[in-house]
């Protein structure tokens, strides 16, 4: 049971390039989310999904796209990278609250992205 | 709307002395509250969680937090700091009516002085 995995661990992009951050979980969790972490700002929600085929925007969605074709995978796409997207990105998964009293989110190890 | 405020951006304690990391929350309903820890260049680890079962919550590594509704607080404590406790700590509130999304505080960096 690997939990939540993210690839790559590090990435450097040039302004305008595109890339996809990968996230996968093997816990059969319905909910998955993407957060970004910037110094002094905690983590902020980018996009989330409550199940396969369903996605929605979080607090800071601009410049990012997501899709959820399977329960296991939730990739985050940067279509045209900007220096403002330099950050550490975390993927998380959880079961919905209706499945039990615990709604703990499990986090991946993160992807450190630098946009030059 | 849900939010948390961590009152100290940086706390410094001596090894073996008590730790207090302060957090106030704002929520329009009974909240689920969490403390997460992040060691340097690592991911996030859940320390403890409050989900209305008991106001005093015990977590891993000797940490505790007490939910005080009258003060809208959820402070994190530990009786005796260890060098390995040096990390960033995040107070977090959950969106229980939506997709279980989390709202993070800005973090408190704990330094432990030998």
mmCIF file of C-alpha atoms in Angstrom:
data_model
loop_
_atom_site.group_PDB
_atom_site.id
_atom_site.type_symbol
_atom_site.label_atom_id
_atom_site.label_comp_id
_atom_site.label_asym_id
_atom_site.label_seq_id
_atom_site.Cartn_x
_atom_site.Cartn_y
_atom_site.Cartn_z
ATOM 1 C CA UNK A 1 0.000 0.000 0.000
ATOM 2 C CA UNK A 2 1.929 3.024 -1.286
ATOM 3 C CA UNK A 3 -0.617 5.637 -0.185
ATOM 4 C CA UNK A 4 -0.442 8.848 -2.230
ATOM 5 C CA UNK A 5 2.382 9.090 -4.740
ATOM 6 C CA UNK A 6 3.486 12.119 -6.757
ATOM 7 C CA UNK A 7 5.835 12.493 -9.690
ATOM 8 C CA UNK A 8 8.146 14.164 -10.382
ATOM 9 C CA UNK A 9 9.720 15.248 -7.094
ATOM 10 C CA UNK A 10 11.459 18.222 -8.671
ATOM 11 C CA UNK A 11 10.899 20.098 -11.923
ATOM 12 C CA UNK A 12 12.301 23.217 -13.539
ATOM 13 C CA UNK A 13 10.332 24.842 -16.350
ATOM 14 C CA UNK A 14 10.760 27.865 -18.528
ATOM 15 C CA UNK A 15 8.000 30.440 -18.767
ATOM 16 C CA UNK A 16 5.367 29.287 -21.240
ATOM 17 C CA UNK A 17 6.166 25.597 -21.076
ATOM 18 C CA UNK A 18 3.507 23.084 -20.166
ATOM 19 C CA UNK A 19 3.684 20.044 -17.949
ATOM 20 C CA UNK A 20 1.595 17.619 -15.938
ATOM 21 C CA UNK A 21 2.115 16.787 -12.292
ATOM 22 C CA UNK A 22 1.060 13.238 -11.584
ATOM 23 C CA UNK A 23 -0.796 12.037 -8.499
ATOM 24 C CA UNK A 24 -2.013 8.537 -7.726
ATOM 25 C CA UNK A 25 -3.515 6.836 -4.680
ATOM 26 C CA UNK A 26 -4.134 3.167 -3.974
ATOM 27 C CA UNK A 27 -6.542 3.529 -1.050
ATOM 28 C CA UNK A 28 -9.715 3.668 -3.177
ATOM 29 C CA UNK A 29 -10.426 7.171 -1.876
ATOM 30 C CA UNK A 30 -13.217 9.098 -3.541
ATOM 31 C CA UNK A 31 -11.886 12.552 -2.769
ATOM 32 C CA UNK A 32 -8.653 13.954 -4.188
ATOM 33 C CA UNK A 33 -7.234 17.454 -4.050
ATOM 34 C CA UNK A 34 -4.321 19.575 -5.157
ATOM 35 C CA UNK A 35 -2.742 22.210 -2.920
ATOM 36 C CA UNK A 36 0.115 24.598 -3.384
ATOM 37 C CA UNK A 37 2.408 25.711 -0.597
ATOM 38 C CA UNK A 38 4.093 29.083 -0.680
ATOM 39 C CA UNK A 39 6.297 30.624 2.031
ATOM 40 C CA UNK A 40 4.268 32.272 4.774
ATOM 41 C CA UNK A 41 0.926 31.306 3.263
ATOM 42 C CA UNK A 42 0.257 27.747 4.355
ATOM 43 C CA UNK A 43 -1.363 25.451 1.795
ATOM 44 C CA UNK A 44 -4.045 26.671 -0.575
ATOM 45 C CA UNK A 45 -6.504 24.542 -2.493
ATOM 46 C CA UNK A 46 -6.155 24.589 -6.294
ATOM 47 C CA UNK A 47 -8.670 21.997 -7.541
ATOM 48 C CA UNK A 48 -10.468 19.052 -6.069
ATOM 49 C CA UNK A 49 -12.504 16.048 -7.123
ATOM 50 C CA UNK A 50 -15.231 14.185 -5.251
ATOM 51 C CA UNK A 51 -15.154 11.216 -7.610
ATOM 52 C CA UNK A 52 -14.233 10.006 -11.070
ATOM 53 C CA UNK A 53 -15.507 12.416 -13.697
ATOM 54 C CA UNK A 54 -16.174 15.230 -11.210
ATOM 55 C CA UNK A 55 -13.850 18.159 -10.568
ATOM 56 C CA UNK A 56 -14.228 21.624 -9.135
ATOM 57 C CA UNK A 57 -12.196 24.733 -8.440
ATOM 58 C CA UNK A 58 -10.618 25.601 -5.153
ATOM 59 C CA UNK A 59 -9.214 28.862 -3.865
ATOM 60 C CA UNK A 60 -6.473 29.401 -6.489
ATOM 61 C CA UNK A 61 -7.459 27.577 -9.727
ATOM 62 C CA UNK A 62 -6.189 30.023 -12.361
ATOM 63 C CA UNK A 63 -3.514 28.603 -14.643
ATOM 64 C CA UNK A 64 -4.247 24.977 -13.744
ATOM 65 C CA UNK A 65 -6.426 22.256 -15.233
ATOM 66 C CA UNK A 66 -7.393 18.888 -13.800
ATOM 67 C CA UNK A 67 -9.281 15.801 -14.849
ATOM 68 C CA UNK A 68 -10.346 12.648 -13.025
ATOM 69 C CA UNK A 69 -10.871 9.760 -15.400
ATOM 70 C CA UNK A 70 -10.193 7.087 -12.772
ATOM 71 C CA UNK A 71 -10.531 6.843 -8.998
ATOM 72 C CA UNK A 72 -6.788 6.352 -8.616
ATOM 73 C CA UNK A 73 -5.351 9.230 -10.648
ATOM 74 C CA UNK A 74 -5.696 13.005 -10.458
ATOM 75 C CA UNK A 75 -3.192 14.829 -12.682
ATOM 76 C CA UNK A 76 -2.623 18.587 -12.497
ATOM 77 C CA UNK A 77 -1.790 20.376 -15.743
ATOM 78 C CA UNK A 78 0.006 23.658 -16.193
ATOM 79 C CA UNK A 79 -0.781 24.796 -19.739
ATOM 80 C CA UNK A 80 1.583 27.776 -19.862
ATOM 81 C CA UNK A 81 3.844 28.006 -16.836
ATOM 82 C CA UNK A 82 4.474 31.369 -15.173
ATOM 83 C CA UNK A 83 7.026 32.335 -12.498
ATOM 84 C CA UNK A 84 4.106 32.902 -10.099
ATOM 85 C CA UNK A 85 3.500 29.144 -10.229
ATOM 86 C CA UNK A 86 6.829 28.429 -8.588
ATOM 87 C CA UNK A 87 5.742 26.514 -5.519
ATOM 88 C CA UNK A 88 5.568 23.154 -3.814
ATOM 89 C CA UNK A 89 2.550 21.154 -4.892
ATOM 90 C CA UNK A 90 0.840 18.572 -2.723
ATOM 91 C CA UNK A 91 -1.768 16.055 -3.720
ATOM 92 C CA UNK A 92 -4.118 14.632 -1.087
ATOM 93 C CA UNK A 93 -6.853 12.037 -0.888
ATOM 94 C CA UNK A 94 -9.562 11.096 1.583
ATOM 95 C CA UNK A 95 -12.842 9.333 2.022
ATOM 96 C CA UNK A 96 -15.960 11.493 2.226
ATOM 97 C CA UNK A 97 -17.270 12.224 5.723
ATOM 98 C CA UNK A 98 -20.308 10.022 5.153
ATOM 99 C CA UNK A 99 -18.017 6.962 5.147
ATOM 100 C CA UNK A 100 -17.241 7.446 8.823
ATOM 101 C CA UNK A 101 -16.329 9.973 11.458
ATOM 102 C CA UNK A 102 -12.792 10.406 10.222
ATOM 103 C CA UNK A 103 -12.131 12.681 7.305
ATOM 104 C CA UNK A 104 -8.373 12.662 7.466
ATOM 105 C CA UNK A 105 -6.623 13.636 4.300
ATOM 106 C CA UNK A 106 -3.515 11.735 3.272
ATOM 107 C CA UNK A 107 -0.841 13.787 1.560
ATOM 108 C CA UNK A 108 1.728 12.865 -1.041
ATOM 109 C CA UNK A 109 5.393 13.834 -0.644
ATOM 110 C CA UNK A 110 5.086 16.899 -2.866
ATOM 111 C CA UNK A 111 6.511 18.222 -6.129
ATOM 112 C CA UNK A 112 8.859 21.192 -6.003
ATOM 113 C CA UNK A 113 8.343 23.262 -9.164
ATOM 114 C CA UNK A 114 10.472 26.188 -10.291
ATOM 115 C CA UNK A 115 9.440 28.317 -13.249
ATOM 116 C CA UNK A 116 12.185 30.510 -14.685
ATOM 117 C CA UNK B 1 -16.791 30.225 5.933
ATOM 118 C CA UNK B 2 -14.004 28.407 7.685
ATOM 119 C CA UNK B 3 -10.612 29.790 8.594
ATOM 120 C CA UNK B 4 -7.860 29.398 11.136
ATOM 121 C CA UNK B 5 -5.398 31.909 12.533
ATOM 122 C CA UNK B 6 -2.095 30.800 13.936
ATOM 123 C CA UNK B 7 -1.059 33.474 16.359
ATOM 124 C CA UNK B 8 2.699 32.932 16.196
ATOM 125 C CA UNK B 9 4.746 32.530 13.045
ATOM 126 C CA UNK B 10 7.763 31.345 15.032
ATOM 127 C CA UNK B 11 8.116 29.761 18.483
ATOM 128 C CA UNK B 12 11.430 28.948 20.096
ATOM 129 C CA UNK B 13 11.748 26.701 23.169
ATOM 130 C CA UNK B 14 14.536 24.952 25.008
ATOM 131 C CA UNK B 15 14.735 21.179 24.914
ATOM 132 C CA UNK B 16 12.760 19.692 27.793
ATOM 133 C CA UNK B 17 10.477 22.721 28.266
ATOM 134 C CA UNK B 18 6.784 22.894 27.374
ATOM 135 C CA UNK B 19 5.531 23.721 23.905
ATOM 136 C CA UNK B 20 2.469 25.874 23.171
ATOM 137 C CA UNK B 21 1.401 26.612 19.604
ATOM 138 C CA UNK B 22 -1.711 28.754 19.392
ATOM 139 C CA UNK B 23 -4.576 28.497 16.937
ATOM 140 C CA UNK B 24 -7.933 30.229 16.740
ATOM 141 C CA UNK B 25 -10.610 29.091 14.337
ATOM 142 C CA UNK B 26 -13.658 30.521 12.668
ATOM 143 C CA UNK B 27 -16.431 28.250 11.505
ATOM 144 C CA UNK B 28 -20.132 28.616 10.894
ATOM 145 C CA UNK B 29 -20.813 25.147 12.283
ATOM 146 C CA UNK B 30 -19.187 22.580 14.524
ATOM 147 C CA UNK B 31 -15.739 22.227 12.992
ATOM 148 C CA UNK B 32 -13.334 19.388 12.372
ATOM 149 C CA UNK B 33 -9.900 20.629 13.359
ATOM 150 C CA UNK B 34 -6.476 19.181 12.768
ATOM 151 C CA UNK B 35 -2.848 19.789 13.464
ATOM 152 C CA UNK B 36 -0.362 18.721 10.816
ATOM 153 C CA UNK B 37 3.418 18.737 11.093
ATOM 154 C CA UNK B 38 5.901 19.209 8.282
ATOM 155 C CA UNK B 39 9.555 18.446 8.825
ATOM 156 C CA UNK B 40 12.068 20.176 6.527
ATOM 157 C CA UNK B 41 11.697 19.082 2.905
ATOM 158 C CA UNK B 42 9.097 16.503 3.888
ATOM 159 C CA UNK B 43 5.399 16.004 3.336
ATOM 160 C CA UNK B 44 2.629 16.612 5.847
ATOM 161 C CA UNK B 45 1.904 14.261 8.710
ATOM 162 C CA UNK B 46 -1.259 14.294 10.789
ATOM 163 C CA UNK B 47 -0.537 14.945 14.478
ATOM 164 C CA UNK B 48 -4.070 14.862 15.808
ATOM 165 C CA UNK B 49 -7.666 15.638 14.944
ATOM 166 C CA UNK B 50 -10.781 16.899 16.704
ATOM 167 C CA UNK B 51 -14.139 15.663 15.459
ATOM 168 C CA UNK B 52 -16.391 16.461 18.456
ATOM 169 C CA UNK B 53 -15.862 13.191 20.319
ATOM 170 C CA UNK B 54 -13.779 14.712 23.122
ATOM 171 C CA UNK B 55 -12.479 18.215 23.717
ATOM 172 C CA UNK B 56 -8.997 17.063 24.753
ATOM 173 C CA UNK B 57 -7.363 15.273 21.880
ATOM 174 C CA UNK B 58 -4.210 13.212 22.155
ATOM 175 C CA UNK B 59 -1.971 12.798 19.160
ATOM 176 C CA UNK B 60 1.281 11.237 18.216
ATOM 177 C CA UNK B 61 4.677 11.989 19.773
ATOM 178 C CA UNK B 62 3.157 13.281 23.020
ATOM 179 C CA UNK B 63 1.240 16.192 21.527
ATOM 180 C CA UNK B 64 -2.216 17.228 22.732
ATOM 181 C CA UNK B 65 -4.740 19.863 21.764
ATOM 182 C CA UNK B 66 -7.796 21.155 23.560
ATOM 183 C CA UNK B 67 -10.877 22.351 21.754
ATOM 184 C CA UNK B 68 -12.411 25.362 23.520
ATOM 185 C CA UNK B 69 -15.598 26.476 21.868
ATOM 186 C CA UNK B 70 -16.044 29.525 24.105
ATOM 187 C CA UNK B 71 -12.618 30.796 23.058
ATOM 188 C CA UNK B 72 -12.736 29.391 19.481
ATOM 189 C CA UNK B 73 -9.292 27.984 20.119
ATOM 190 C CA UNK B 74 -7.475 24.737 19.408
ATOM 191 C CA UNK B 75 -4.009 25.194 20.886
ATOM 192 C CA UNK B 76 -1.353 22.500 20.522
ATOM 193 C CA UNK B 77 0.755 21.561 23.535
ATOM 194 C CA UNK B 78 3.492 19.177 24.542
ATOM 195 C CA UNK B 79 4.889 18.902 28.094
ATOM 196 C CA UNK B 80 8.523 18.517 27.110
ATOM 197 C CA UNK B 81 10.076 19.488 23.779
ATOM 198 C CA UNK B 82 12.477 17.193 21.988
ATOM 199 C CA UNK B 83 14.979 18.167 19.331
ATOM 200 C CA UNK B 84 13.064 16.071 16.821
ATOM 201 C CA UNK B 85 9.998 18.314 17.313
ATOM 202 C CA UNK B 86 11.628 21.113 15.345
ATOM 203 C CA UNK B 87 9.354 21.551 12.327
ATOM 204 C CA UNK B 88 6.548 23.613 10.817
ATOM 205 C CA UNK B 89 3.121 23.087 12.366
ATOM 206 C CA UNK B 90 -0.157 23.820 10.648
ATOM 207 C CA UNK B 91 -3.558 24.258 12.243
ATOM 208 C CA UNK B 92 -6.267 23.204 9.804
ATOM 209 C CA UNK B 93 -10.062 23.292 9.621
ATOM 210 C CA UNK B 94 -12.119 21.056 7.370
ATOM 211 C CA UNK B 95 -14.979 21.983 5.093
ATOM 212 C CA UNK B 96 -17.510 19.441 6.338
ATOM 213 C CA UNK B 97 -20.349 20.498 4.080
ATOM 214 C CA UNK B 98 -18.429 20.287 0.851
ATOM 215 C CA UNK B 99 -15.693 18.069 -0.437
ATOM 216 C CA UNK B 100 -13.795 17.708 2.816
ATOM 217 C CA UNK B 101 -11.417 20.422 1.716
ATOM 218 C CA UNK B 102 -8.919 21.769 4.189
ATOM 219 C CA UNK B 103 -8.205 25.368 5.109
ATOM 220 C CA UNK B 104 -4.716 25.862 6.449
ATOM 221 C CA UNK B 105 -3.280 28.395 8.816
ATOM 222 C CA UNK B 106 -0.080 30.108 7.795
ATOM 223 C CA UNK B 107 2.017 27.835 9.970
ATOM 224 C CA UNK B 108 4.191 28.108 13.072
ATOM 225 C CA UNK B 109 7.840 27.246 12.859
ATOM 226 C CA UNK B 110 9.026 25.553 16.060
ATOM 227 C CA UNK B 111 12.695 25.802 16.939
ATOM 228 C CA UNK B 112 14.072 23.658 19.767
ATOM 229 C CA UNK B 113 17.240 24.933 21.411
ATOM 230 C CA UNK B 114 19.563 22.286 22.866
#
